Amino acid sequence: MLVLGLSGNFSARDSDLVPLMPDQLFHDSAACLVRDGEVIAAVEEERFNRIKKTTKFPVNAIRACLDVAGVTVDQLDGVAYYFPEEFVDTTLNFFYTVHPKVPTVYCRQLIKQWFAEEFDWDLADDKLVFTPHHDAHAVAAVARSGMPESLVLVLDGRGEENSGTVYREAGGQLEKLADYPVFKSLGMLYLNATQLLGYGFGDEYKVMGLAPYGDPAPFRDAVSSLYLLGDKGDYNLLPNMTVPDLVGPSMLARGITPRRKGEPFTQQHKDFAAATQEALEKIVLHVLTHWAESTGLSRLCFGGGVAHNSTLNGNILRSGLFREVFVHPASHDAGASEGAAFLAADQLGGAARPVRRSRTASSGPALGTEAEVRDRLGAWGAVVDFERHEDIVPVAAGLLADGAVLGWAQGRSEFGPRALGNRSIIADARPAENQTRINAMVKQRESYRPFAPVVTAEAAADFFDLPATEANYDFMSYVVPVREERRPELGAVTHIDGTARVQVVDPAANERFHRLVAAFGERTGTPVLLNTSFNNNAEPIVQTIDDVVTCYLTTDLDYLVVEDFLVRRRSADPSADLDTLVPRLRPVTRLARRLGTGAVAAGPAWHEISLDYAGAPVTRVSEGLFTLLSVVDGVRAVGELAKEAGVAPDEVRAELYELWQQRYLTLTPA
């Protein structure tokens, strides 16, 4: 049986279903194709439309999954969605009421319209299945865990009317044991704290990374006043208060100063982050302690967005509550597309799922055949040189040992937010300066945020204090202590509290990546690399050859490795080579000329470029560049467009390069 699972909402590439649709509404668009209980392909829409945590309908992800499997839509036995139909339609009704000019079309028809318009397929009603959200999260985790029986915990911002659910799973059957309603949402509690610290939705992991710089003691009483632990694994979040009002007013009344985006962090902010993280861990361990003891279950599957809190996960391991723990590599809402597909297959009469531990998250599309990779790199020949090596591993290991920072792109992309060796930026994990160096050259992010290590399975216990609890270290899901004697040796990946979010790699999980880490170890005596996601701060993780080369050319990475090819810039200044590249405005790119206002007469006009989605950036541009961008047609190169616009290329080249770095537009070979 072949079933396609979906997450996300129904918005088009260049517009939202309703104006100003919140980015928290049906987010993490993705598609997952399941055949007879096995994941064939899974990928997030953000990898194609280049919008982080995109909500837009996953049409590109659907097409990619079908291509990977070599099937067409008319071969599908079912299509599954990650929320119940009634819940989605009720939510849409609210927005249709606020925006009465938007046609009222409900989710079933919206999905059918997408398949009709994009794939020329009439999706039959009896093939379209809507699933409970937390059930989808739970089944996704269980299906990959290989556990014959387990306790299952799902925690996120919200499902339908719940924010947490506890299950017993055995023999492919889920038994719901408890629900935690939306007004007890730990996901929303953490998001409220995140917003108080100047961040937004999707930035919760940054607060987790900030917490070790603080001391929870100054805010322990204040944050503890936000919740009350109850009997039998229950808890309350400030009775008689709604979750959106929970953190801000209480903390403001206790003297905390909110941080605005871009402002420095004070020690007060760090202490508050530490107290928030401590509270989350205390509540979750309270829940798990009760259910582990009352059920006698010794294995745990953890899913939902809160399961991406790897510090929490490490503490679950160290608690000793369970013999074994499994965390889904895409435990956020994208992963629920996978669970929805499994649930739909069950409902439609599919075969029982095999009980088998998943060792890889690389279920996205591949980069292409050797010939396809060579051809596409060749198209970039005006700006890069490349050469193929019979065995790229020793070449890359030598460059890393000599201090180079590499972009490393191999095979099929990872499903989920972690780069695990197929779309990675890698470097020597030993020099502490590599942490600040990579932040400056690529990420341009907050200096406190740690990078993760990848270590060979053979050496993992020598460098990291791994708890006795069995766990899947394949997916960077757990923060564990770095052995004290090894901390000076791992300066670039040891966090301020002596911990690291570790990935353990072996040949079964990723043969080439394991060989690379091992080869680096043979040269240096330290089989550990710094491994971070291959992207800059303006984009999701790279997917295609064009994404990979673009990120390389718009950062200060030393070299690029794509499959067996070593790639180098032709010029030390990539902005000097833009004239031969073709600019294209993204579907969400907007150009505008603004007129200033004054008390007596109009002020000076200015020009700006923006991206049209929730939380997207906007920036001013010069009149010359605005004129050039106004004649972009996706066919002609920068040099030719500059002539038509009457602009000297030298006058706009640096500015155009900055827009490319910030992903307002694309530049690719003709």
XYZ file of C-alpha atoms in Angstrom:
670
model
C 0.000 0.000 0.000
C 1.318 3.423 -1.018
C 0.235 6.386 1.125
C 1.309 10.033 1.031
C 1.297 11.983 4.301
C 1.079 15.778 4.381
C 1.631 18.623 6.826
C 1.293 22.398 6.392
C -1.560 24.619 5.287
C -2.979 25.397 1.872
C -1.283 28.656 0.872
C 0.140 29.207 -2.602
C 3.806 29.780 -3.445
C 3.422 33.548 -3.684
C 0.554 34.342 -1.315
C -1.217 33.193 1.832
C -4.622 31.552 1.890
C -5.846 34.519 3.931
C -3.953 37.796 4.470
C -1.380 37.865 7.249
C -1.860 34.198 8.116
C 0.117 33.487 11.323
C 3.284 31.431 10.976
C 2.098 29.224 13.849
C -0.931 28.001 11.889
C -0.383 24.534 10.360
C 3.365 25.012 10.114
C 6.285 22.776 9.070
C 4.931 21.794 5.663
C 6.219 18.428 4.502
C 5.397 15.306 2.546
C 6.181 11.696 3.388
C 5.629 8.671 1.175
C 5.122 5.316 2.907
C 4.975 1.953 1.159
C 3.899 -1.155 3.096
C 5.009 0.275 6.421
C 8.349 1.662 5.199
C 9.291 5.315 4.686
C 10.282 5.656 1.023
C 10.775 9.431 0.995
C 10.205 12.366 3.334
C 11.180 16.005 2.910
C 10.094 19.433 4.120
C 8.731 22.061 1.765
C 11.174 24.627 3.185
C 14.004 22.839 1.379
C 12.447 23.921 -1.932
C 10.718 27.262 -1.331
C 13.597 28.337 0.975
C 11.300 29.699 3.719
C 12.180 28.408 7.185
C 9.343 26.467 8.853
C 7.132 27.287 5.894
C 3.372 26.849 6.154
C 2.738 26.748 2.409
C 1.159 23.697 0.794
C 3.944 21.133 0.228
C 3.564 20.815 -3.527
C 7.321 20.673 -4.157
C 7.814 18.143 -1.377
C 5.035 15.979 -2.829
C 6.636 16.060 -6.255
C 10.030 15.198 -4.777
C 8.655 12.202 -2.869
C 6.936 10.874 -5.979
C 10.124 11.318 -7.995
C 12.228 9.488 -5.403
C 9.818 6.551 -5.470
C 9.389 6.626 -9.248
C 5.598 6.717 -8.979
C 2.763 9.013 -10.020
C -0.168 10.283 -7.995
C -2.630 7.870 -9.588
C -0.674 5.018 -7.982
C -1.395 6.352 -4.484
C -3.757 4.304 -2.335
C -4.295 7.196 0.035
C -3.402 10.743 1.055
C -3.233 11.639 4.745
C -3.312 14.976 6.550
C -1.894 15.590 10.022
C -4.977 17.157 11.673
C -8.677 16.189 11.831
C -10.923 17.664 9.154
C -13.397 19.275 11.557
C -10.638 20.983 13.542
C -9.031 22.415 10.402
C -12.327 23.693 9.020
C -13.257 25.304 12.336
C -9.896 27.082 12.361
C -10.341 28.227 8.756
C -13.813 29.550 9.585
C -12.292 31.920 12.112
C -10.032 33.453 9.463
C -12.779 33.525 6.850
C -14.895 35.505 9.330
C -12.078 38.001 9.876
C -11.481 38.223 6.097
C -14.962 38.067 4.510
C -13.655 38.796 0.996
C -11.676 35.540 0.957
C -13.747 32.719 -0.605
C -14.846 30.107 1.912
C -13.236 26.836 0.864
C -12.652 24.045 3.349
C -9.657 21.782 3.782
C -10.916 18.725 1.907
C -11.677 20.778 -1.171
C -8.451 22.765 -0.843
C -6.354 19.589 -0.851
C -8.301 18.161 -3.785
C -7.837 21.444 -5.688
C -4.077 21.316 -5.206
C -3.850 17.800 -6.606
C -6.134 18.671 -9.510
C -4.228 21.824 -10.465
C -0.659 20.605 -9.896
C -0.926 16.901 -10.740
C -4.065 16.676 -12.880
C -5.446 14.114 -10.448
C -8.960 13.772 -9.098
C -8.314 12.699 -5.506
C -11.253 10.539 -4.431
C -12.857 11.370 -1.092
C -12.419 7.830 0.201
C -8.662 8.082 -0.349
C -8.282 11.277 1.700
C -7.776 10.591 5.409
C -7.536 13.149 8.223
C -5.778 12.055 11.411
C -5.575 13.192 15.054
C -2.478 15.338 15.397
C -0.912 13.756 18.471
C -1.677 10.263 17.198
C 0.335 11.183 14.089
C 3.290 12.340 16.204
C 3.084 9.213 18.338
C 2.929 6.734 15.470
C 5.817 8.465 13.671
C 8.050 7.979 16.717
C 6.908 4.414 17.346
C 7.326 3.360 13.717
C 11.013 4.339 13.679
C 11.839 3.159 17.204
C 11.986 -0.599 16.679
C 10.422 -1.024 20.124
C 7.903 -3.869 20.537
C 6.244 -2.053 23.441
C 6.709 1.436 24.845
C 5.389 4.400 26.727
C 4.816 7.221 24.241
C 4.849 10.903 25.179
C 3.862 13.670 22.755
C 4.390 17.297 23.809
C 4.033 20.376 21.597
C 2.322 23.749 21.388
C -1.039 22.168 20.738
C -2.909 19.505 18.858
C -6.677 19.813 18.623
C -7.718 20.364 22.238
C -4.571 18.985 23.809
C -0.929 19.946 24.203
C 0.352 16.674 25.602
C -0.688 13.043 25.299
C 0.550 9.859 26.942
C 0.077 6.469 25.285
C 0.910 2.834 25.747
C 1.951 1.212 22.461
C 2.157 -2.529 21.910
C 1.729 -4.696 18.852
C 1.041 -1.730 16.608
C -1.834 -0.482 18.777
C -1.940 2.872 20.586
C -3.798 3.111 23.881
C -4.307 6.660 25.121
C -3.556 6.948 28.836
C -3.811 10.694 29.461
C -4.361 14.062 27.797
C -2.987 17.426 28.874
C -5.224 20.241 27.562
C -4.078 23.286 25.633
C -4.103 25.512 28.717
C -1.336 23.271 30.103
C 0.828 23.639 27.005
C 4.523 23.300 27.796
C 5.320 24.200 24.203
C 3.475 27.493 24.578
C 5.017 28.108 27.993
C 8.484 27.825 26.473
C 7.483 29.943 23.468
C 6.192 32.701 25.771
C 9.562 32.744 27.509
C 11.302 32.726 24.135
C 9.338 35.801 23.048
C 10.193 37.627 26.264
C 13.847 37.111 25.317
C 13.444 38.799 21.934
C 12.993 35.692 19.827
C 10.030 34.301 17.943
C 8.256 31.123 17.004
C 10.770 28.469 16.015
C 13.589 30.015 18.072
C 13.026 27.967 21.224
C 16.256 26.045 20.651
C 18.177 29.306 21.011
C 16.832 29.753 24.537
C 17.875 26.183 25.315
C 21.390 27.091 24.138
C 21.401 30.292 26.206
C 20.297 28.591 29.426
C 23.718 27.149 30.439
C 25.108 30.702 30.609
C 22.665 31.494 33.392
C 21.951 30.510 36.970
C 18.336 29.431 37.505
C 18.368 30.434 41.185
C 17.479 34.160 40.795
C 14.316 33.309 38.837
C 13.548 29.867 40.250
C 10.795 31.092 42.559
C 9.322 33.363 39.894
C 9.175 30.668 37.225
C 8.056 28.040 39.737
C 5.062 30.240 40.499
C 3.867 29.635 36.938
C 3.106 25.959 37.525
C 1.890 23.541 40.163
C 2.716 19.836 40.122
C -0.208 17.551 40.925
C -0.913 13.920 41.634
C -0.576 11.092 39.122
C 1.676 12.983 36.751
C -0.648 15.965 36.437
C 0.268 19.643 36.623
C -1.317 23.054 36.149
C -0.014 26.236 34.595
C -1.210 29.200 36.683
C -4.870 28.322 37.240
C -7.377 30.791 35.792
C -4.827 32.184 33.335
C -4.676 31.477 29.639
C -1.376 30.338 28.180
C -0.740 33.407 25.942
C -0.871 35.581 29.079
C 1.186 33.234 31.185
C 4.828 34.281 31.181
C 5.064 37.932 30.161
C 2.851 39.661 32.744
C 4.116 37.505 35.593
C 7.774 38.058 34.777
C 7.352 41.758 34.058
C 5.728 42.147 37.455
C 8.803 40.530 38.972
C 11.168 43.007 37.350
C 12.537 41.258 34.302
C 13.441 43.585 31.435
C 12.242 42.231 28.077
C 14.884 41.910 25.416
C 14.220 43.210 21.925
C 15.535 41.437 18.866
C 19.172 42.333 18.242
C 19.829 43.693 21.720
C 22.568 42.140 23.866
C 21.677 39.581 26.506
C 22.010 40.637 30.121
C 22.808 38.206 32.909
C 19.176 38.573 33.927
C 18.088 37.207 30.548
C 20.482 34.273 30.843
C 19.250 33.484 34.348
C 15.646 33.587 33.174
C 16.465 31.211 30.303
C 18.103 28.846 32.793
C 15.087 28.930 35.095
C 12.724 28.310 32.171
C 14.736 25.299 30.996
C 14.878 23.954 34.548
C 11.098 24.286 34.893
C 10.438 22.449 31.637
C 12.661 19.580 32.737
C 11.060 19.402 36.177
C 7.517 19.235 34.777
C 8.313 16.677 32.070
C 10.203 14.421 34.469
C 7.269 14.677 36.881
C 4.949 13.453 34.120
C 7.293 10.678 33.017
C 8.048 9.465 36.532
C 4.382 8.783 37.205
C 3.685 7.036 33.927
C 6.855 4.961 33.993
C 6.047 3.755 37.498
C 2.314 3.223 36.973
C 2.661 1.321 33.693
C 5.909 -0.500 34.356
C 7.005 0.296 30.803
C 10.772 0.520 30.458
C 10.980 2.031 26.964
C 10.011 5.567 25.915
C 9.180 7.072 22.524
C 9.161 10.884 22.617
C 7.587 13.045 19.905
C 6.174 16.504 19.249
C 8.059 19.781 19.024
C 9.148 19.747 22.678
C 11.090 16.545 21.927
C 13.618 18.683 20.022
C 14.782 20.051 23.387
C 17.941 17.968 23.478
C 18.957 19.197 26.932
C 15.676 17.858 28.297
C 16.250 14.604 26.434
C 19.692 14.189 27.955
C 18.212 14.614 31.410
C 15.568 11.993 30.634
C 18.395 9.575 29.849
C 20.232 10.432 33.059
C 17.059 10.093 35.154
C 17.257 6.311 34.862
C 13.485 6.081 34.414
C 13.803 4.015 31.247
C 15.957 1.262 29.852
C 15.702 2.750 26.356
C 14.607 6.076 24.825
C 13.874 6.965 21.205
C 13.326 10.483 19.828
C 12.073 10.964 16.270
C 14.588 12.910 14.110
C 11.755 15.136 12.823
C 9.671 15.318 15.986
C 8.265 18.732 15.045
C 5.148 18.962 12.879
C 6.902 17.908 9.679
C 7.345 14.475 11.223
C 3.610 14.238 11.820
C 3.190 13.888 8.048
C 4.969 10.556 8.443
C 2.718 9.435 11.280
C -0.370 10.540 9.359
C 0.679 8.324 6.447
C 1.075 5.321 8.753
C -2.306 5.964 10.402
C -4.022 6.282 7.028
C -2.429 3.054 5.819
C -3.817 1.301 8.901
C -7.276 2.766 8.270
C -7.207 1.813 4.586
C -6.272 -1.785 5.312
C -2.506 -1.718 4.848
C -0.138 -4.379 6.143
C 1.241 -4.219 9.678
C 4.318 -2.043 10.114
C 7.610 -3.873 10.642
C 9.252 -3.441 14.052
C 12.650 -2.092 13.076
C 14.876 0.700 14.407
C 15.529 3.470 11.905
C 19.225 4.302 11.639
C 19.029 7.118 9.109
C 17.086 10.328 8.636
C 18.268 10.681 5.033
C 14.946 10.170 3.283
C 14.940 13.307 1.116
C 15.936 13.610 -2.548
C 19.498 12.895 -3.630
C 21.815 15.382 -5.307
C 21.741 13.366 -8.526
C 23.830 10.887 -10.450
C 27.533 11.509 -10.948
C 26.831 12.818 -14.447
C 24.068 15.120 -13.198
C 26.272 16.494 -10.424
C 29.145 17.063 -12.852
C 26.877 18.814 -15.350
C 25.360 21.135 -12.759
C 28.725 22.031 -11.242
C 29.945 22.644 -14.781
C 27.141 25.150 -15.291
C 28.705 27.167 -12.453
C 32.084 27.042 -14.197
C 32.351 30.821 -14.530
C 32.646 31.153 -10.750
C 33.963 27.802 -9.452
C 36.546 25.177 -10.383
C 36.031 21.535 -9.487
C 37.743 18.188 -9.777
C 36.633 14.638 -9.110
C 38.578 12.323 -6.792
C 38.341 8.547 -6.785
C 38.050 8.682 -2.999
C 37.141 12.083 -1.631
C 37.322 10.990 2.016
C 41.117 11.170 2.537
C 41.234 14.433 0.576
C 38.575 16.007 2.789
C 40.106 14.583 5.967
C 43.449 16.122 5.038
C 41.903 19.533 4.427
C 40.067 19.369 7.760
C 43.242 18.367 9.584
C 44.955 21.380 8.006
C 42.284 23.667 9.470
C 39.847 24.093 6.580
C 36.103 24.521 7.040
C 34.166 22.514 4.461
C 30.717 22.443 3.015
C 29.902 18.722 2.731
C 26.978 17.589 0.531
C 26.307 13.916 -0.100
C 23.441 11.698 -1.224
C 19.912 12.074 0.093
C 19.051 14.998 2.348
C 18.066 14.569 5.984
C 14.437 14.781 7.130
C 14.318 17.120 10.099
C 16.273 20.114 11.414
C 19.610 18.364 11.971
C 22.383 17.994 9.413
C 23.734 14.509 10.029
C 26.438 14.168 7.420
C 24.695 14.679 4.084
C 24.076 18.456 4.180
C 26.703 19.557 6.700
C 29.318 22.189 7.390
C 32.244 20.432 9.053
C 35.455 21.486 10.750
C 38.044 20.452 13.310
C 36.300 20.168 16.693
C 39.473 20.887 18.675
C 40.310 24.619 18.367
C 37.960 26.726 20.495
C 38.333 29.548 17.969
C 36.521 27.451 15.355
C 33.277 28.179 17.189
C 33.586 31.944 16.702
C 35.243 31.513 13.311
C 32.341 29.531 11.825
C 29.812 31.857 13.392
C 31.534 34.750 11.632
C 32.207 33.094 8.271
C 28.896 31.300 7.775
C 26.225 31.488 10.409
C 26.457 35.128 11.507
C 24.437 34.134 14.534
C 24.641 34.744 18.274
C 28.116 33.943 19.567
C 26.837 31.956 22.554
C 25.172 29.265 20.463
C 27.075 25.972 20.529
C 28.049 23.708 17.664
C 27.580 19.962 17.830
C 30.184 17.204 17.578
C 30.028 14.013 15.552
C 32.122 11.122 16.843
C 32.703 7.586 15.622
C 30.842 4.882 17.511
C 34.151 3.264 18.386
C 35.380 6.374 20.220
C 32.128 7.811 21.605
C 32.527 6.533 25.159
C 36.115 7.801 25.288
C 35.031 11.392 24.694
C 31.485 11.590 26.075
C 29.822 10.432 29.271
C 26.983 8.439 27.741
C 24.268 7.418 30.227
C 23.476 3.759 30.830
C 20.062 4.236 29.221
C 20.116 2.969 25.641
C 19.430 5.768 23.149
C 19.551 6.613 19.462
C 22.532 8.945 19.143
C 22.223 8.903 15.340
C 20.135 12.088 15.194
C 21.728 14.653 17.584
C 18.781 14.328 19.949
C 20.605 14.376 23.304
C 22.901 16.711 25.209
C 25.423 14.715 27.247
C 28.509 15.631 29.284
C 31.861 15.775 27.547
C 34.319 13.794 29.643
C 36.134 16.292 31.819
C 39.591 15.264 30.656
C 38.492 15.653 27.010
C 36.946 19.110 27.276
C 40.164 21.016 26.478
C 40.591 18.763 23.434
C 37.100 19.585 22.105
C 37.118 23.347 22.473
C 34.878 24.123 19.485
C 32.005 21.828 20.506
C 32.033 21.821 24.316
C 29.351 24.137 25.678
C 29.991 26.415 28.635
C 28.522 23.826 31.027
C 30.780 21.042 29.740
C 28.131 19.353 27.590
C 27.571 18.717 23.893
C 24.688 17.685 21.623
C 26.424 14.636 20.272
C 25.953 12.622 17.103
C 27.430 9.134 17.080
C 28.026 7.742 13.607
C 28.787 4.205 12.513
C 28.943 2.538 9.074
C 25.352 1.304 9.309
C 24.042 4.847 9.798
C 26.246 6.678 7.268
C 29.195 4.770 5.837
C 30.959 7.661 4.089
C 30.531 10.103 6.954
C 31.858 7.500 9.387
C 34.895 6.970 7.168
C 35.506 10.715 7.083
C 35.395 11.144 10.867
C 37.580 8.061 11.310
C 40.090 9.285 8.708
C 40.282 12.646 10.475
C 40.913 10.762 13.711
C 43.735 8.790 12.137
C 45.439 12.045 11.188
C 44.854 13.921 14.431
C 44.194 11.365 17.147
C 40.723 12.866 17.679
C 37.917 11.116 15.754
C 35.526 14.008 16.377
C 34.385 16.726 13.977
C 32.318 19.857 14.395
C 29.103 19.264 12.441
C 26.533 21.974 11.788
C 23.800 22.448 9.230
C 24.748 23.584 5.729
C 23.012 26.960 5.463
C 23.512 30.573 6.393
C 21.261 32.463 8.797
C 18.823 33.568 6.068
C 17.765 30.157 4.769
C 16.882 26.558 5.597
C 19.363 23.729 5.070
C 20.517 23.375 1.461
C 18.861 20.785 -0.761
C 20.062 21.015 -4.379
C 23.388 21.581 -6.128
C 22.377 25.195 -6.767
C 21.593 25.680 -3.054
C 24.931 24.154 -2.108
C 26.993 26.308 -4.486
C 25.022 29.425 -3.545
C 25.721 28.926 0.152
C 29.390 28.280 -0.577
C 29.745 31.430 -2.692
C 27.921 33.661 -0.209
C 29.894 32.564 2.858
C 33.583 32.253 3.683
C 33.726 28.458 3.609
C 37.167 27.315 2.495
C 36.141 24.429 0.247
C 33.045 22.654 -0.953
C 32.743 18.877 -1.303
C 29.834 17.601 -3.406
C 29.764 13.813 -3.664
C 33.257 13.000 -5.024
C 33.955 16.524 -6.304
C 36.151 19.113 -4.601
C 34.983 22.635 -5.460
C 36.910 25.923 -5.157
C 36.043 29.549 -5.898
C 37.661 30.986 -8.999
C 37.917 34.397 -7.371
C 38.617 35.464 -3.814
C 35.823 38.009 -4.267
C 32.700 36.168 -5.497
C 30.827 39.443 -5.964
C 33.213 40.268 -8.811
C 31.870 37.354 -10.875
C 28.156 38.116 -10.753
C 27.817 39.587 -14.237
C 27.438 36.176 -15.911
C 24.775 34.918 -13.482
C 21.030 35.232 -14.015
C 19.040 36.892 -11.215
C 15.526 35.719 -10.416
C 13.107 37.203 -7.947
C 11.603 34.584 -5.647
C 7.816 34.035 -5.750
C 7.613 35.867 -2.405
C 9.935 38.758 -3.364
C 8.356 42.196 -3.527
C 9.792 45.464 -4.889
C 8.350 48.794 -3.804
C 8.988 52.503 -4.259
C 7.967 54.438 -1.162
C 7.115 58.123 -1.029
C 8.176 60.022 2.046
C 5.764 62.284 3.901
C 6.367 65.706 5.367
C 4.432 68.439 7.143
C 4.390 70.720 4.073
C 5.636 68.677 1.126
C 6.398 65.084 0.327
C 9.732 63.859 1.609
C 12.314 62.011 -0.466
C 11.318 58.690 -2.010
C 13.125 55.447 -1.294
C 13.161 51.941 -2.698
C 12.916 48.641 -0.873
C 12.875 44.917 -1.381
C 11.021 42.521 0.901
C 9.904 38.928 1.248
C 6.179 38.354 1.641
C 5.616 35.894 4.490
C 5.214 36.163 8.258
C 8.315 37.547 9.943
C 10.153 38.089 6.658
C 12.817 40.794 6.254
C 12.696 44.066 4.352
C 15.587 46.322 3.339
C 16.189 49.515 1.391
C 18.033 49.410 -1.919
C 19.606 52.064 -4.102
C 17.693 53.535 -7.011
C 20.168 51.991 -9.436
C 19.721 48.479 -8.100
C 15.960 48.953 -7.903
C 15.954 49.893 -11.592
C 17.997 46.808 -12.469
C 15.764 44.500 -10.414
C 12.691 45.961 -12.074
C 13.758 44.493 -15.433
C 14.761 41.048 -14.128
C 13.184 38.392 -16.346
C 14.871 35.171 -15.245
C 16.621 34.858 -18.615
C 19.225 37.595 -18.947
C 22.386 37.835 -16.864
C 23.328 40.702 -14.561
C 25.630 42.338 -17.103
C 22.960 42.502 -19.802
C 20.294 43.728 -17.383
C 22.599 46.484 -16.150
C 22.967 47.782 -19.693
C 19.203 47.949 -20.186
C 18.726 49.641 -16.825
C 21.443 52.174 -17.599
C 23.367 51.156 -14.499
C 27.102 50.582 -14.250
C 27.592 47.039 -12.861
C 30.356 48.253 -10.546
C 27.874 50.569 -8.835
C 25.434 47.826 -7.804
C 27.492 44.636 -7.712
C 28.333 44.697 -3.998
C 24.768 45.623 -3.084
C 23.383 42.857 -5.301
C 25.733 40.372 -3.649
C 24.392 41.359 -0.213
C 20.823 40.745 -1.367
C 21.930 37.348 -2.642
C 23.511 36.582 0.733
C 20.239 37.481 2.421
C 18.268 35.335 -0.079
C 16.028 38.111 -1.369
C 16.731 36.683 -4.818
C 18.578 33.871 -6.526
C 21.558 34.014 -8.864
C 22.212 30.968 -11.031
C 23.991 30.157 -14.288
C 22.210 30.942 -17.534
